[in-house]
Amino acid sequence: LIHAEIERIHTEYQQLRMHFPPGFSFTLDEYKWAKSMVNSRTFRLRPEDGGDEVMVPLADMMDHHAPHHNVSWAGKTGAGFLCMATSDVSHNGPLTLSYGRKGNGKLFYAYGFTLQDNRNDDTELSFPALDDGSGAAAISFRPVACYNHAGTRKMFAHLRSLHGEEPRAALMSAASRENELAVLDALRHNCRERIAGFPALPQASMEPASRLSSRVQNALRVREGELQVLHYLLALAEAGTDFLNGRAASGFDDYLSELEPLLQAEAVTA
């Protein structure tokens, strides 16, 4: 993502240069600086319909802290912008905003920092698209290490539809034992491929954290978070497979409880 953004900025600059009026110019470095300021510091008004991006001096200096930020903001096109501090602000204490529930990959890409133990860390997994006439070959999802998270549930719904007897609307709950086993097999295979596809870490990353640059530390934290999500999904797939095959499984109560009706229905049929 970062390399693609750098390339995009370079391309934009070359296109803009073609339209500079006589006697007017700015350098690539100046454009990169301005683009970075806009990308990382603007507030989006009316985000539900795209809205407008605005720059608000001072408000853009607050650090990210979620979920316990002590400042909220609101804005409306043509009607101004408002920041409001809560009663939790301490004397000489920092003012903090929420930049949204983002994984370290998105935080690093957009703002240049990461968080320790980020519960919103996610990964990207791609699966074949449904044969719905759209012509798409594949579709990507961003699950997290939580089965009941919207991103994870959306991925499972797609896989259940994909491995059903015929394409159908997204299935939010497990449809049958055979279908769910196929879902878990596809998930297991995809996670293993993604884990195996991570390149070996450079020798420099083996240094003590105190000797690494902040950029390297952030990059390693992004990678660690993504791998944790993949290993969570892999373990969930193994636990679900064991459970559906009558073997002991634990540790994923939110998911395994959803599978119980499948086994009960099968026992009644038998």
PDB file of C-alpha atoms in Angstrom:
ATOM      1  CA  LEU A   1       0.000   0.000   0.000  1.00  0.00           C
ATOM      2  CA  ILE A   2       2.775   2.404   0.910  1.00  0.00           C
ATOM      3  CA  HIS A   3       4.739   1.719  -2.277  1.00  0.00           C
ATOM      4  CA  ALA A   4       1.553   2.131  -4.357  1.00  0.00           C
ATOM      5  CA  GLU A   5       0.811   5.461  -2.665  1.00  0.00           C
ATOM      6  CA  ILE A   6       4.329   6.737  -3.376  1.00  0.00           C
ATOM      7  CA  GLU A   7       3.961   5.754  -7.019  1.00  0.00           C
ATOM      8  CA  ARG A   8       0.533   7.414  -7.204  1.00  0.00           C
ATOM      9  CA  ILE A   9       1.897  10.679  -5.770  1.00  0.00           C
ATOM     10  CA  HIS A  10       4.727  10.685  -8.313  1.00  0.00           C
ATOM     11  CA  THR A  11       2.270  10.113 -11.161  1.00  0.00           C
ATOM     12  CA  GLU A  12      -0.050  12.874  -9.932  1.00  0.00           C
ATOM     13  CA  TYR A  13       2.855  15.309  -9.732  1.00  0.00           C
ATOM     14  CA  GLN A  14       3.963  14.570 -13.295  1.00  0.00           C
ATOM     15  CA  GLN A  15       0.404  15.122 -14.528  1.00  0.00           C
ATOM     16  CA  LEU A  16       0.088  18.392 -12.606  1.00  0.00           C
ATOM     17  CA  ARG A  17       3.392  19.711 -13.964  1.00  0.00           C
ATOM     18  CA  MET A  18       1.941  19.617 -17.476  1.00  0.00           C
ATOM     19  CA  HIS A  19      -0.581  22.267 -16.437  1.00  0.00           C
ATOM     20  CA  PHE A  20       1.653  24.684 -14.500  1.00  0.00           C
ATOM     21  CA  PRO A  21       1.113  28.228 -15.774  1.00  0.00           C
ATOM     22  CA  PRO A  22       4.213  30.230 -16.798  1.00  0.00           C
ATOM     23  CA  GLY A  23       6.282  31.308 -13.822  1.00  0.00           C
ATOM     24  CA  PHE A  24       4.567  28.910 -11.410  1.00  0.00           C
ATOM     25  CA  SER A  25       5.949  25.657 -10.055  1.00  0.00           C
ATOM     26  CA  PHE A  26       6.471  23.547  -6.958  1.00  0.00           C
ATOM     27  CA  THR A  27       8.812  20.629  -6.416  1.00  0.00           C
ATOM     28  CA  LEU A  28       7.989  16.949  -6.045  1.00  0.00           C
ATOM     29  CA  ASP A  29       9.091  17.078  -2.398  1.00  0.00           C
ATOM     30  CA  GLU A  30       6.723  19.985  -1.752  1.00  0.00           C
ATOM     31  CA  TYR A  31       3.864  18.085  -3.354  1.00  0.00           C
ATOM     32  CA  LYS A  32       4.672  14.946  -1.343  1.00  0.00           C
ATOM     33  CA  TRP A  33       4.603  17.021   1.856  1.00  0.00           C
ATOM     34  CA  ALA A  34       1.256  18.650   0.989  1.00  0.00           C
ATOM     35  CA  LYS A  35      -0.290  15.347  -0.057  1.00  0.00           C
ATOM     36  CA  SER A  36       0.847  13.720   3.189  1.00  0.00           C
ATOM     37  CA  MET A  37      -0.660  16.561   5.237  1.00  0.00           C
ATOM     38  CA  VAL A  38      -4.015  16.188   3.485  1.00  0.00           C
ATOM     39  CA  ASN A  39      -4.011  12.381   3.731  1.00  0.00           C
ATOM     40  CA  SER A  40      -3.189  12.252   7.440  1.00  0.00           C
ATOM     41  CA  ARG A  41      -4.728  15.412   8.920  1.00  0.00           C
ATOM     42  CA  THR A  42      -8.065  16.108   7.249  1.00  0.00           C
ATOM     43  CA  PHE A  43     -11.467  15.501   8.834  1.00  0.00           C
ATOM     44  CA  ARG A  44     -14.234  14.155   6.627  1.00  0.00           C
ATOM     45  CA  LEU A  45     -17.600  15.875   7.015  1.00  0.00           C
ATOM     46  CA  ARG A  46     -20.708  13.817   6.300  1.00  0.00           C
ATOM     47  CA  PRO A  47     -18.707  10.555   5.966  1.00  0.00           C
ATOM     48  CA  GLU A  48     -21.898   8.632   5.202  1.00  0.00           C
ATOM     49  CA  ASP A  49     -22.013  10.055   1.664  1.00  0.00           C
ATOM     50  CA  GLY A  50     -18.346  10.786   0.975  1.00  0.00           C
ATOM     51  CA  GLY A  51     -18.569  14.306   2.338  1.00  0.00           C
ATOM     52  CA  ASP A  52     -15.963  17.036   2.178  1.00  0.00           C
ATOM     53  CA  GLU A  53     -12.460  16.924   3.620  1.00  0.00           C
ATOM     54  CA  VAL A  54     -11.486  19.863   5.800  1.00  0.00           C
ATOM     55  CA  MET A  55      -8.304  20.853   7.603  1.00  0.00           C
ATOM     56  CA  VAL A  56      -8.784  22.138  11.160  1.00  0.00           C
ATOM     57  CA  PRO A  57      -5.692  23.692  12.802  1.00  0.00           C
ATOM     58  CA  LEU A  58      -4.973  22.491  16.365  1.00  0.00           C
ATOM     59  CA  ALA A  59      -7.657  19.787  16.179  1.00  0.00           C
ATOM     60  CA  ASP A  60      -5.355  17.835  13.875  1.00  0.00           C
ATOM     61  CA  MET A  61      -2.628  17.793  16.544  1.00  0.00           C
ATOM     62  CA  MET A  62      -4.478  15.529  18.985  1.00  0.00           C
ATOM     63  CA  ASP A  63      -3.169  11.986  19.357  1.00  0.00           C
ATOM     64  CA  HIS A  64      -5.247   8.892  18.733  1.00  0.00           C
ATOM     65  CA  HIS A  65      -6.678   7.080  21.727  1.00  0.00           C
ATOM     66  CA  ALA A  66      -9.486   4.580  21.369  1.00  0.00           C
ATOM     67  CA  PRO A  67     -11.838   3.758  22.867  1.00  0.00           C
ATOM     68  CA  HIS A  68     -11.099   6.163  25.758  1.00  0.00           C
ATOM     69  CA  HIS A  69     -10.553   9.441  23.892  1.00  0.00           C
ATOM     70  CA  ASN A  70     -11.639  12.574  25.724  1.00  0.00           C
ATOM     71  CA  VAL A  71     -12.563  14.790  22.756  1.00  0.00           C
ATOM     72  CA  SER A  72     -15.337  14.300  20.229  1.00  0.00           C
ATOM     73  CA  TRP A  73     -15.851  16.225  17.006  1.00  0.00           C
ATOM     74  CA  ALA A  74     -18.664  17.004  14.622  1.00  0.00           C
ATOM     75  CA  GLY A  75     -18.918  19.012  11.441  1.00  0.00           C
ATOM     76  CA  LYS A  76     -21.351  19.831   8.701  1.00  0.00           C
ATOM     77  CA  THR A  77     -20.645  21.292   5.296  1.00  0.00           C
ATOM     78  CA  GLY A  78     -21.311  25.012   5.357  1.00  0.00           C
ATOM     79  CA  ALA A  79     -22.064  25.023   9.082  1.00  0.00           C
ATOM     80  CA  GLY A  80     -18.626  24.874  10.657  1.00  0.00           C
ATOM     81  CA  PHE A  81     -16.690  22.420  12.781  1.00  0.00           C
ATOM     82  CA  LEU A  82     -16.900  21.617  16.475  1.00  0.00           C
ATOM     83  CA  CYS A  83     -14.578  19.894  18.964  1.00  0.00           C
ATOM     84  CA  MET A  84     -15.961  19.148  22.399  1.00  0.00           C
ATOM     85  CA  ALA A  85     -13.937  17.905  25.372  1.00  0.00           C
ATOM     86  CA  THR A  86     -15.500  15.658  27.984  1.00  0.00           C
ATOM     87  CA  SER A  87     -15.244  15.922  31.766  1.00  0.00           C
ATOM     88  CA  ASP A  88     -12.447  13.324  31.732  1.00  0.00           C
ATOM     89  CA  VAL A  89      -9.821  15.900  30.767  1.00  0.00           C
ATOM     90  CA  SER A  90      -7.296  16.303  33.556  1.00  0.00           C
ATOM     91  CA  HIS A  91      -5.363  19.450  34.385  1.00  0.00           C
ATOM     92  CA  ASN A  92      -2.368  19.698  32.014  1.00  0.00           C
ATOM     93  CA  GLY A  93      -3.401  16.316  30.560  1.00  0.00           C
ATOM     94  CA  PRO A  94      -3.468  15.496  26.842  1.00  0.00           C
ATOM     95  CA  LEU A  95      -6.473  15.907  24.562  1.00  0.00           C
ATOM     96  CA  THR A  96      -7.105  12.806  22.472  1.00  0.00           C
ATOM     97  CA  LEU A  97      -9.345  11.905  19.546  1.00  0.00           C
ATOM     98  CA  SER A  98     -10.337   8.589  18.033  1.00  0.00           C
ATOM     99  CA  TYR A  99      -8.957   8.045  14.535  1.00  0.00           C
ATOM    100  CA  GLY A 100     -11.375   5.139  14.165  1.00  0.00           C
ATOM    101  CA  ARG A 101     -11.163   1.425  14.844  1.00  0.00           C
ATOM    102  CA  LYS A 102      -8.239   0.586  12.595  1.00  0.00           C
ATOM    103  CA  GLY A 103      -5.679  -2.193  12.581  1.00  0.00           C
ATOM    104  CA  ASN A 104      -1.983  -1.392  12.725  1.00  0.00           C
ATOM    105  CA  GLY A 105      -1.642  -1.816   8.973  1.00  0.00           C
ATOM    106  CA  LYS A 106      -4.076   1.028   8.306  1.00  0.00           C
ATOM    107  CA  LEU A 107      -2.689   3.180  11.134  1.00  0.00           C
ATOM    108  CA  PHE A 108       0.857   2.812   9.843  1.00  0.00           C
ATOM    109  CA  TYR A 109      -0.159   3.451   6.242  1.00  0.00           C
ATOM    110  CA  ALA A 110      -2.295   6.509   6.963  1.00  0.00           C
ATOM    111  CA  TYR A 111      -0.680   8.068  10.043  1.00  0.00           C
ATOM    112  CA  GLY A 112       2.774   6.541  10.485  1.00  0.00           C
ATOM    113  CA  PHE A 113       2.300   4.906  13.894  1.00  0.00           C
ATOM    114  CA  THR A 114       1.097   1.610  15.366  1.00  0.00           C
ATOM    115  CA  LEU A 115      -0.346   0.439  18.696  1.00  0.00           C
ATOM    116  CA  GLN A 116       0.683  -2.384  20.971  1.00  0.00           C
ATOM    117  CA  ASP A 117      -1.928  -5.138  21.406  1.00  0.00           C
ATOM    118  CA  ASN A 118      -4.238  -3.655  18.774  1.00  0.00           C
ATOM    119  CA  ARG A 119      -7.505  -5.612  18.895  1.00  0.00           C
ATOM    120  CA  ASN A 120      -8.461  -4.205  15.499  1.00  0.00           C
ATOM    121  CA  ASP A 121      -5.527  -5.823  13.684  1.00  0.00           C
ATOM    122  CA  ASP A 122      -6.750  -7.568  10.559  1.00  0.00           C
ATOM    123  CA  THR A 123      -5.435  -9.370   7.512  1.00  0.00           C
ATOM    124  CA  GLU A 124      -6.515  -9.663   3.887  1.00  0.00           C
ATOM    125  CA  LEU A 125      -7.839 -12.953   2.554  1.00  0.00           C
ATOM    126  CA  SER A 126      -9.140 -13.442  -0.990  1.00  0.00           C
ATOM    127  CA  PHE A 127     -11.552 -16.103  -2.203  1.00  0.00           C
ATOM    128  CA  PRO A 128     -13.298 -16.825  -5.525  1.00  0.00           C
ATOM    129  CA  ALA A 129     -16.293 -14.611  -6.160  1.00  0.00           C
ATOM    130  CA  LEU A 130     -19.811 -16.004  -6.359  1.00  0.00           C
ATOM    131  CA  ASP A 131     -21.083 -16.797  -9.823  1.00  0.00           C
ATOM    132  CA  ASP A 132     -23.572 -13.941  -9.745  1.00  0.00           C
ATOM    133  CA  GLY A 133     -22.921 -12.481 -13.173  1.00  0.00           C
ATOM    134  CA  SER A 134     -20.715  -9.663 -11.888  1.00  0.00           C
ATOM    135  CA  GLY A 135     -17.659 -11.039 -13.677  1.00  0.00           C
ATOM    136  CA  ALA A 136     -15.435 -10.663 -10.605  1.00  0.00           C
ATOM    137  CA  ALA A 137     -12.786 -13.374 -10.301  1.00  0.00           C
ATOM    138  CA  ALA A 138     -12.094 -12.924  -6.602  1.00  0.00           C
ATOM    139  CA  ILE A 139     -13.266 -10.944  -3.608  1.00  0.00           C
ATOM    140  CA  SER A 140     -11.195  -9.825  -0.620  1.00  0.00           C
ATOM    141  CA  PHE A 141     -12.121  -9.692   3.056  1.00  0.00           C
ATOM    142  CA  ARG A 142     -10.445  -8.226   6.127  1.00  0.00           C
ATOM    143  CA  PRO A 143     -11.179 -10.526   9.093  1.00  0.00           C
ATOM    144  CA  VAL A 144      -9.862  -9.945  12.617  1.00  0.00           C
ATOM    145  CA  ALA A 145      -9.090 -12.353  15.466  1.00  0.00           C
ATOM    146  CA  CYS A 146     -12.711 -12.479  16.584  1.00  0.00           C
ATOM    147  CA  TYR A 147     -15.426 -14.625  15.034  1.00  0.00           C
ATOM    148  CA  ASN A 148     -18.240 -12.189  15.871  1.00  0.00           C
ATOM    149  CA  HIS A 149     -16.502  -9.212  14.246  1.00  0.00           C
ATOM    150  CA  ALA A 150     -18.365  -7.912  11.200  1.00  0.00           C
ATOM    151  CA  GLY A 151     -15.365  -8.430   8.900  1.00  0.00           C
ATOM    152  CA  THR A 152     -14.918 -12.049  10.006  1.00  0.00           C
ATOM    153  CA  ARG A 153     -18.629 -12.843   9.793  1.00  0.00           C
ATOM    154  CA  LYS A 154     -18.816 -11.341   6.317  1.00  0.00           C
ATOM    155  CA  MET A 155     -16.010 -13.655   5.172  1.00  0.00           C
ATOM    156  CA  PHE A 156     -17.739 -16.715   6.655  1.00  0.00           C
ATOM    157  CA  ALA A 157     -21.046 -15.746   5.023  1.00  0.00           C
ATOM    158  CA  HIS A 158     -19.347 -15.566   1.631  1.00  0.00           C
ATOM    159  CA  LEU A 159     -17.599 -18.915   2.087  1.00  0.00           C
ATOM    160  CA  ARG A 160     -20.852 -20.605   3.128  1.00  0.00           C
ATOM    161  CA  SER A 161     -22.554 -19.312   0.018  1.00  0.00           C
ATOM    162  CA  LEU A 162     -19.572 -20.199  -2.141  1.00  0.00           C
ATOM    163  CA  HIS A 163     -19.486 -23.827  -0.956  1.00  0.00           C
ATOM    164  CA  GLY A 164     -23.240 -24.382  -0.959  1.00  0.00           C
ATOM    165  CA  GLU A 165     -24.968 -26.597  -3.477  1.00  0.00           C
ATOM    166  CA  GLU A 166     -25.777 -23.515  -5.501  1.00  0.00           C
ATOM    167  CA  PRO A 167     -24.913 -19.813  -5.157  1.00  0.00           C
ATOM    168  CA  ARG A 168     -27.322 -18.069  -2.823  1.00  0.00           C
ATOM    169  CA  ALA A 169     -27.625 -15.017  -0.633  1.00  0.00           C
ATOM    170  CA  ALA A 170     -24.943 -14.633   2.030  1.00  0.00           C
ATOM    171  CA  LEU A 171     -25.389 -17.202   4.809  1.00  0.00           C
ATOM    172  CA  MET A 172     -24.671 -15.598   8.175  1.00  0.00           C
ATOM    173  CA  SER A 173     -25.098 -18.900  10.049  1.00  0.00           C
ATOM    174  CA  ALA A 174     -23.769 -22.366   9.355  1.00  0.00           C
ATOM    175  CA  ALA A 175     -26.110 -24.173   6.941  1.00  0.00           C
ATOM    176  CA  SER A 176     -25.012 -27.792   7.238  1.00  0.00           C
ATOM    177  CA  ARG A 177     -22.202 -29.907   8.605  1.00  0.00           C
ATOM    178  CA  GLU A 178     -20.857 -30.690   5.113  1.00  0.00           C
ATOM    179  CA  ASN A 179     -21.013 -27.071   4.050  1.00  0.00           C
ATOM    180  CA  GLU A 180     -19.235 -25.836   7.174  1.00  0.00           C
ATOM    181  CA  LEU A 181     -16.493 -28.456   6.832  1.00  0.00           C
ATOM    182  CA  ALA A 182     -15.883 -27.229   3.264  1.00  0.00           C
ATOM    183  CA  VAL A 183     -15.780 -23.654   4.547  1.00  0.00           C
ATOM    184  CA  LEU A 184     -13.218 -24.518   7.213  1.00  0.00           C
ATOM    185  CA  ASP A 185     -11.092 -26.465   4.748  1.00  0.00           C
ATOM    186  CA  ALA A 186     -10.991 -23.467   2.380  1.00  0.00           C
ATOM    187  CA  LEU A 187     -10.156 -21.121   5.249  1.00  0.00           C
ATOM    188  CA  ARG A 188      -7.409 -23.423   6.536  1.00  0.00           C
ATOM    189  CA  HIS A 189      -5.820 -23.709   3.081  1.00  0.00           C
ATOM    190  CA  ASN A 190      -5.929 -19.945   2.492  1.00  0.00           C
ATOM    191  CA  CYS A 191      -4.435 -19.102   5.902  1.00  0.00           C
ATOM    192  CA  ARG A 192      -1.590 -21.572   5.436  1.00  0.00           C
ATOM    193  CA  GLU A 193      -0.796 -20.112   2.015  1.00  0.00           C
ATOM    194  CA  ARG A 194      -0.738 -16.579   3.420  1.00  0.00           C
ATOM    195  CA  ILE A 195       1.504 -17.560   6.336  1.00  0.00           C
ATOM    196  CA  ALA A 196       3.895 -19.413   4.020  1.00  0.00           C
ATOM    197  CA  GLY A 197       3.949 -16.413   1.691  1.00  0.00           C
ATOM    198  CA  PHE A 198       5.459 -14.037   4.252  1.00  0.00           C
ATOM    199  CA  PRO A 199       9.099 -13.438   3.270  1.00  0.00           C
ATOM    200  CA  ALA A 200      11.840 -14.224   5.742  1.00  0.00           C
ATOM    201  CA  LEU A 201      12.603 -11.404   8.152  1.00  0.00           C
ATOM    202  CA  PRO A 202      15.815  -9.455   7.433  1.00  0.00           C
ATOM    203  CA  GLN A 203      18.677  -9.945   9.848  1.00  0.00           C
ATOM    204  CA  ALA A 204      18.356  -6.340  11.030  1.00  0.00           C
ATOM    205  CA  SER A 205      14.941  -7.108  12.514  1.00  0.00           C
ATOM    206  CA  MET A 206      16.548  -9.541  14.968  1.00  0.00           C
ATOM    207  CA  GLU A 207      18.215  -6.645  16.769  1.00  0.00           C
ATOM    208  CA  PRO A 208      16.821  -5.518  20.155  1.00  0.00           C
ATOM    209  CA  ALA A 209      13.826  -3.228  19.669  1.00  0.00           C
ATOM    210  CA  SER A 210      15.702  -0.317  21.247  1.00  0.00           C
ATOM    211  CA  ARG A 211      18.226  -0.416  18.386  1.00  0.00           C
ATOM    212  CA  LEU A 212      15.642  -0.477  15.588  1.00  0.00           C
ATOM    213  CA  SER A 213      14.297   2.619  13.902  1.00  0.00           C
ATOM    214  CA  SER A 214      10.673   3.522  14.639  1.00  0.00           C
ATOM    215  CA  ARG A 215       9.749   2.672  11.045  1.00  0.00           C
ATOM    216  CA  VAL A 216      11.146  -0.852  11.352  1.00  0.00           C
ATOM    217  CA  GLN A 217       9.481  -1.331  14.747  1.00  0.00           C
ATOM    218  CA  ASN A 218       6.141  -0.239  13.295  1.00  0.00           C
ATOM    219  CA  ALA A 219       6.529  -2.485  10.256  1.00  0.00           C
ATOM    220  CA  LEU A 220       7.324  -5.479  12.453  1.00  0.00           C
ATOM    221  CA  ARG A 221       4.315  -4.720  14.653  1.00  0.00           C
ATOM    222  CA  VAL A 222       2.067  -4.640  11.581  1.00  0.00           C
ATOM    223  CA  ARG A 223       3.422  -7.992  10.478  1.00  0.00           C
ATOM    224  CA  GLU A 224       3.076  -9.511  13.956  1.00  0.00           C
ATOM    225  CA  GLY A 225      -0.555  -8.409  14.164  1.00  0.00           C
ATOM    226  CA  GLU A 226      -1.392  -9.822  10.758  1.00  0.00           C
ATOM    227  CA  LEU A 227       0.229 -13.162  11.601  1.00  0.00           C
ATOM    228  CA  GLN A 228      -1.692 -13.316  14.884  1.00  0.00           C
ATOM    229  CA  VAL A 229      -4.961 -12.964  12.974  1.00  0.00           C
ATOM    230  CA  LEU A 230      -3.964 -15.693  10.512  1.00  0.00           C
ATOM    231  CA  HIS A 231      -2.979 -18.073  13.305  1.00  0.00           C
ATOM    232  CA  TYR A 232      -6.247 -17.329  15.127  1.00  0.00           C
ATOM    233  CA  LEU A 233      -8.270 -18.190  12.018  1.00  0.00           C
ATOM    234  CA  LEU A 234      -6.193 -21.308  11.426  1.00  0.00           C
ATOM    235  CA  ALA A 235      -6.764 -22.464  15.012  1.00  0.00           C
ATOM    236  CA  LEU A 236     -10.485 -21.678  14.713  1.00  0.00           C
ATOM    237  CA  ALA A 237     -10.688 -23.797  11.553  1.00  0.00           C
ATOM    238  CA  GLU A 238      -8.969 -26.695  13.312  1.00  0.00           C
ATOM    239  CA  ALA A 239     -11.246 -26.431  16.364  1.00  0.00           C
ATOM    240  CA  GLY A 240     -14.374 -26.248  14.209  1.00  0.00           C
ATOM    241  CA  THR A 241     -13.317 -29.281  12.177  1.00  0.00           C
ATOM    242  CA  ASP A 242     -12.629 -31.284  15.317  1.00  0.00           C
ATOM    243  CA  PHE A 243     -15.985 -30.281  16.799  1.00  0.00           C
ATOM    244  CA  LEU A 244     -17.941 -31.236  13.672  1.00  0.00           C
ATOM    245  CA  ASN A 245     -16.130 -34.582  13.551  1.00  0.00           C
ATOM    246  CA  GLY A 246     -17.039 -35.407  17.139  1.00  0.00           C
ATOM    247  CA  ARG A 247     -13.676 -34.653  18.681  1.00  0.00           C
ATOM    248  CA  ALA A 248     -13.037 -32.443  21.698  1.00  0.00           C
ATOM    249  CA  ALA A 249     -12.565 -28.758  20.883  1.00  0.00           C
ATOM    250  CA  SER A 250     -12.429 -25.603  22.982  1.00  0.00           C
ATOM    251  CA  GLY A 251     -11.282 -22.007  23.011  1.00  0.00           C
ATOM    252  CA  PHE A 252     -13.720 -20.633  20.427  1.00  0.00           C
ATOM    253  CA  ASP A 253     -17.012 -20.691  22.310  1.00  0.00           C
ATOM    254  CA  ASP A 254     -18.624 -17.959  20.197  1.00  0.00           C
ATOM    255  CA  TYR A 255     -18.070 -20.030  17.058  1.00  0.00           C
ATOM    256  CA  LEU A 256     -18.492 -23.558  18.421  1.00  0.00           C
ATOM    257  CA  SER A 257     -21.833 -22.671  20.031  1.00  0.00           C
ATOM    258  CA  GLU A 258     -23.086 -21.801  16.552  1.00  0.00           C
ATOM    259  CA  LEU A 259     -22.185 -25.275  15.323  1.00  0.00           C
ATOM    260  CA  GLU A 260     -24.076 -27.177  18.038  1.00  0.00           C
ATOM    261  CA  PRO A 261     -27.450 -27.050  16.196  1.00  0.00           C
ATOM    262  CA  LEU A 262     -25.821 -28.751  13.210  1.00  0.00           C
ATOM    263  CA  LEU A 263     -24.796 -31.760  15.290  1.00  0.00           C
ATOM    264  CA  GLN A 264     -28.147 -31.848  17.082  1.00  0.00           C
ATOM    265  CA  ALA A 265     -30.029 -31.834  13.781  1.00  0.00           C
ATOM    266  CA  GLU A 266     -27.804 -34.614  12.450  1.00  0.00           C
ATOM    267  CA  ALA A 267     -28.404 -36.704  15.567  1.00  0.00           C
ATOM    268  CA  VAL A 268     -32.192 -36.295  15.211  1.00  0.00           C
ATOM    269  CA  THR A 269     -32.024 -37.301  11.548  1.00  0.00           C
ATOM    270  CA  ALA A 270     -29.943 -40.356  12.393  1.00  0.00           C
TER     271      ALA A 270
END
